[in-house]
Coordinates of C-alpha atoms in Angstrom, one line a residue:
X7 CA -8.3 -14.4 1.5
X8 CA -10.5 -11.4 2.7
X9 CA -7.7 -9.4 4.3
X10 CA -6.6 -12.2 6.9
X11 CA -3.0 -12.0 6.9
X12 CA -1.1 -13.9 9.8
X13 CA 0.6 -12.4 12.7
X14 CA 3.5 -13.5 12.2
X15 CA 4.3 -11.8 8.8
X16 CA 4.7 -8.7 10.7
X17 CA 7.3 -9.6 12.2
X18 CA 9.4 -12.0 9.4
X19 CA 8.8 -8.5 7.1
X20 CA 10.5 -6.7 9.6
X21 CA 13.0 -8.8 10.1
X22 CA 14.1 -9.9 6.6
X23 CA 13.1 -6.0 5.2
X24 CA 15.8 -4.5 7.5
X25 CA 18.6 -7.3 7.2
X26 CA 18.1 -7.6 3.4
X27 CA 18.1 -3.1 2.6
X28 CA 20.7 -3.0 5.5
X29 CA 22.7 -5.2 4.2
X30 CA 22.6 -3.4 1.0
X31 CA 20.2 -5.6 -0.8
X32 CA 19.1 -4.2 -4.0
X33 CA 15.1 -3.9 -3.0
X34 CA 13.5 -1.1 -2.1
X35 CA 11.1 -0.3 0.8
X36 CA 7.9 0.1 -1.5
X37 CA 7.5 -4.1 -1.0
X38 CA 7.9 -4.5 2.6
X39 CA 6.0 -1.6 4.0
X40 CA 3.0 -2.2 1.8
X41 CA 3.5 -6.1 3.5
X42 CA 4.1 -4.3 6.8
X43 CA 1.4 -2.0 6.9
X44 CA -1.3 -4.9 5.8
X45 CA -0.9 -7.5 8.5
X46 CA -0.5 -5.3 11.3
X47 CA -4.4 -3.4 10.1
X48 CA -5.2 -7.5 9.3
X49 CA -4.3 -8.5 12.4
X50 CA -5.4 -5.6 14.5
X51 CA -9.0 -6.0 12.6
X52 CA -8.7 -9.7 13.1
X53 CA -8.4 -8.8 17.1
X54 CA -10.9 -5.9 17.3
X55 CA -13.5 -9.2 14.9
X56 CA -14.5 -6.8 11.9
X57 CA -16.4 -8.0 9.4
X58 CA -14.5 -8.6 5.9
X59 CA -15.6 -5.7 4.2
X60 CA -14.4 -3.3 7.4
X61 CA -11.1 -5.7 7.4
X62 CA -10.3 -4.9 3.8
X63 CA -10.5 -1.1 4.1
X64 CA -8.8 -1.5 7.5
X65 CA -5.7 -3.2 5.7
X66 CA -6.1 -0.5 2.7
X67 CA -5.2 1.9 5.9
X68 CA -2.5 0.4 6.7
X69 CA -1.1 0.1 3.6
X70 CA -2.1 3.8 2.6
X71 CA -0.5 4.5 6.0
X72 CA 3.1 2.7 5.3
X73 CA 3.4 4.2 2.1
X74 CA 2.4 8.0 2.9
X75 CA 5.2 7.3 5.9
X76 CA 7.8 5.7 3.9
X77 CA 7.5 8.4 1.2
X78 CA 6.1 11.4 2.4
X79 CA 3.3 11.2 0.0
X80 CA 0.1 11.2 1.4
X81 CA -1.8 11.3 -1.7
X82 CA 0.2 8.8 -3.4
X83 CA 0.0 6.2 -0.5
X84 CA -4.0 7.0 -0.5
X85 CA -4.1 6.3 -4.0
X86 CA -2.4 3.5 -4.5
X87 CA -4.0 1.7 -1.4
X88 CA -7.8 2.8 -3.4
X89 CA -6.5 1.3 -6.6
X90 CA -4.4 -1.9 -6.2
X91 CA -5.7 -2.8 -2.5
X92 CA -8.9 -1.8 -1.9
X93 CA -10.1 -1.4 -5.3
X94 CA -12.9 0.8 -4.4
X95 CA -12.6 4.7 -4.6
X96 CA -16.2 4.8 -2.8
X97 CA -16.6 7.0 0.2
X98 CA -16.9 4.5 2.4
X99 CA -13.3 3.4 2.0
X100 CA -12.0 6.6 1.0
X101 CA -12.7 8.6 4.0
X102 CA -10.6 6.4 6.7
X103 CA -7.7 5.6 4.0
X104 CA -7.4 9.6 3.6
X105 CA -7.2 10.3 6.9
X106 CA -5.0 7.4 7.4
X107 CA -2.7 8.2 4.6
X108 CA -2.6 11.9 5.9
X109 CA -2.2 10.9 9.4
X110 CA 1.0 8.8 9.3
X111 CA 2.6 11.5 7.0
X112 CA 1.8 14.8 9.6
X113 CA 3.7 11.6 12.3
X114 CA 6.7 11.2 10.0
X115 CA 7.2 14.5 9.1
X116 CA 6.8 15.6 13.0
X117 CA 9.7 12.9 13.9
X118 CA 11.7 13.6 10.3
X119 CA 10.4 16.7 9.1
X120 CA 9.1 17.3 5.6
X121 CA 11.6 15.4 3.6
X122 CA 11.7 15.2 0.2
X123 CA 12.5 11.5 -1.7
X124 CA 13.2 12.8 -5.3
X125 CA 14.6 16.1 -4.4
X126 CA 16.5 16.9 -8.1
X127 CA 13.6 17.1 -9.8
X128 CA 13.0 20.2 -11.4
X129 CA 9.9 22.2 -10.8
X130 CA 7.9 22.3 -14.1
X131 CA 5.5 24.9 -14.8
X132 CA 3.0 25.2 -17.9
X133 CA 3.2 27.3 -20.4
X134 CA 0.3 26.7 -22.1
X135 CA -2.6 25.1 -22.7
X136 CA -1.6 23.6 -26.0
X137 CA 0.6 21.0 -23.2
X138 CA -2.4 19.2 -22.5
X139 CA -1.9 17.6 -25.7
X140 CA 1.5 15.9 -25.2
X141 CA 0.4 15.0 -21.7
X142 CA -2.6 12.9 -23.4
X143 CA -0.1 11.5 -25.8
X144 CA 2.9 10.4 -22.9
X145 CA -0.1 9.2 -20.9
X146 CA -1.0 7.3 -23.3
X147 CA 2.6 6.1 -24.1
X148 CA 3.5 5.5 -20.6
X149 CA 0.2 3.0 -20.2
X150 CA 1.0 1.3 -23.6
X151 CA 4.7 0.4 -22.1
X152 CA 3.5 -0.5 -18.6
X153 CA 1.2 -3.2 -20.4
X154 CA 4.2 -4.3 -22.4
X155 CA 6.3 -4.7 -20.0
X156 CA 3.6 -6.2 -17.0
X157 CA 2.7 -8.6 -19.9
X158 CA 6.7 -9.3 -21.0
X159 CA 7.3 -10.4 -16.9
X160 CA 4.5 -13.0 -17.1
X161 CA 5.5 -14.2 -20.4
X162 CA 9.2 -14.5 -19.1
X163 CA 8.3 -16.0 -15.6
X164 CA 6.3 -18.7 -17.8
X165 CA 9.2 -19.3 -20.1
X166 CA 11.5 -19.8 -17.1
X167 CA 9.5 -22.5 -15.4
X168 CA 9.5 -24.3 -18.5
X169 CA 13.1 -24.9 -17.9
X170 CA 14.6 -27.8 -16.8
X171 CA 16.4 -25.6 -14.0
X172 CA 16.6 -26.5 -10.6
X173 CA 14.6 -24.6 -8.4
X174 CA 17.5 -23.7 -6.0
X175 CA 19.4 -22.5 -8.6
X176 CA 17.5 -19.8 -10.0
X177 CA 18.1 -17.4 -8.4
X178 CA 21.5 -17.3 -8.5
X179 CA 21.0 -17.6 -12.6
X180 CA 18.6 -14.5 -12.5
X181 CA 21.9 -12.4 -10.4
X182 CA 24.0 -13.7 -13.1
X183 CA 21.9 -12.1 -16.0
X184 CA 21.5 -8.8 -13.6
X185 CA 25.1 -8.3 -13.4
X186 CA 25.9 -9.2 -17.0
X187 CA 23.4 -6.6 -17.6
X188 CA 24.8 -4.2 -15.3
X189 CA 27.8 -4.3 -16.8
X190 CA 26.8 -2.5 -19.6
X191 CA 24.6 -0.2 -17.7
X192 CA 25.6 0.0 -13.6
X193 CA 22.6 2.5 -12.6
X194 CA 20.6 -0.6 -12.9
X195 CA 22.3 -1.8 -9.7
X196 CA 20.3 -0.5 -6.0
X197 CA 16.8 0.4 -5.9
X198 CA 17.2 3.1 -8.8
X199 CA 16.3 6.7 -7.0
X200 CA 19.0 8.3 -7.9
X201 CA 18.9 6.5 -11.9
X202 CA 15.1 8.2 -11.3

């Protein structure tokens, strides 16, 4: 809809982000920021009258922006802003979502210092070049999955709406299938950084 998001999603996100997660909800904040951060650059680009090509990488700020903030990862929030927003990793969008992205995490870690999301992980270090090998192949692993299973949602979701299942009850069928599931295996249950 070239970038135009209403005003007032700004505020419902807000709003139903921090009364869902507070309420222990189990969603994360990758969703609502990335929501967030795209109508308030739509709408201030929709004030400030920018064409639809400045809008778009306007709202790629903002997302880049909300992501880099939420997470303290300013390359990962310019990077996935270029790839699944914008969709353009030209320098014309590059430059401002970079600085954006880089921006808001220098503010965050000012207010919250340099916090770190995942910090269990284990530092890894190469040994040798021969490595580059089995990176290839779990690269190539890891796409081959994500396919599967971005294809297996759609297939599913299709599948559902075939049923003769009231709309209004759906939902609570889909929570009944979660926590049969997570009976079996509980990590599922939350947003799943500490099952990460």
């Amino acid at each position: 809809k070239n970038s135009i998001i209403r005003p007032i999603v700004v505020l419902v996100k807000i709003l139903a982000s921090a009364i869902c997660i507070g309420s222990g909800g189990s969603v994360g904040r990758e969703g609502p920021i990335v929501q967030i951060g795209a109508a308030i650059a739509s709408t201030t680009g929709q004030i400030l009258r920018l064409s639809p090509v400045q809008l778009k990488t306007l709202v790629g700020c903002g997302v880049a922006a909300g992501i880099s903030a939420t997470f303290n990862a300013p390359i990962a929030g310019a990077l996935f802003s270029l790839e699944l927003i914008v969709s353009d990793f030209g320098l014309t969008p590059f430059t401002p979502i970079l600085v954006s992205s880089v921006s808001a995490a220098a503010i965050t870690r000012h207010f919250h210092g340099n916090v770190i999301e995942f910090i269990d992980l284990k530092q890894f270090a190469m040994s040798s070049p021969k490595e580059f090998v089995l990176y290839l192949i779990l690269g190539i692993a890891a796409g081959l999955v994500a396919f599967l299973f971005s294809r297996s949602i759609y297939r599913l979701e299709d599948l559902f709406n075939k049923t003769k299942i009231p709309q209004w009850i759906r939902p609570a069928f889909g929570g009944l299938i979660v926590g049969i599931i997570a009976l079996k295996f509980p990590h599922i249950m939350g947003v799943g950084y500490d099952t990460i």
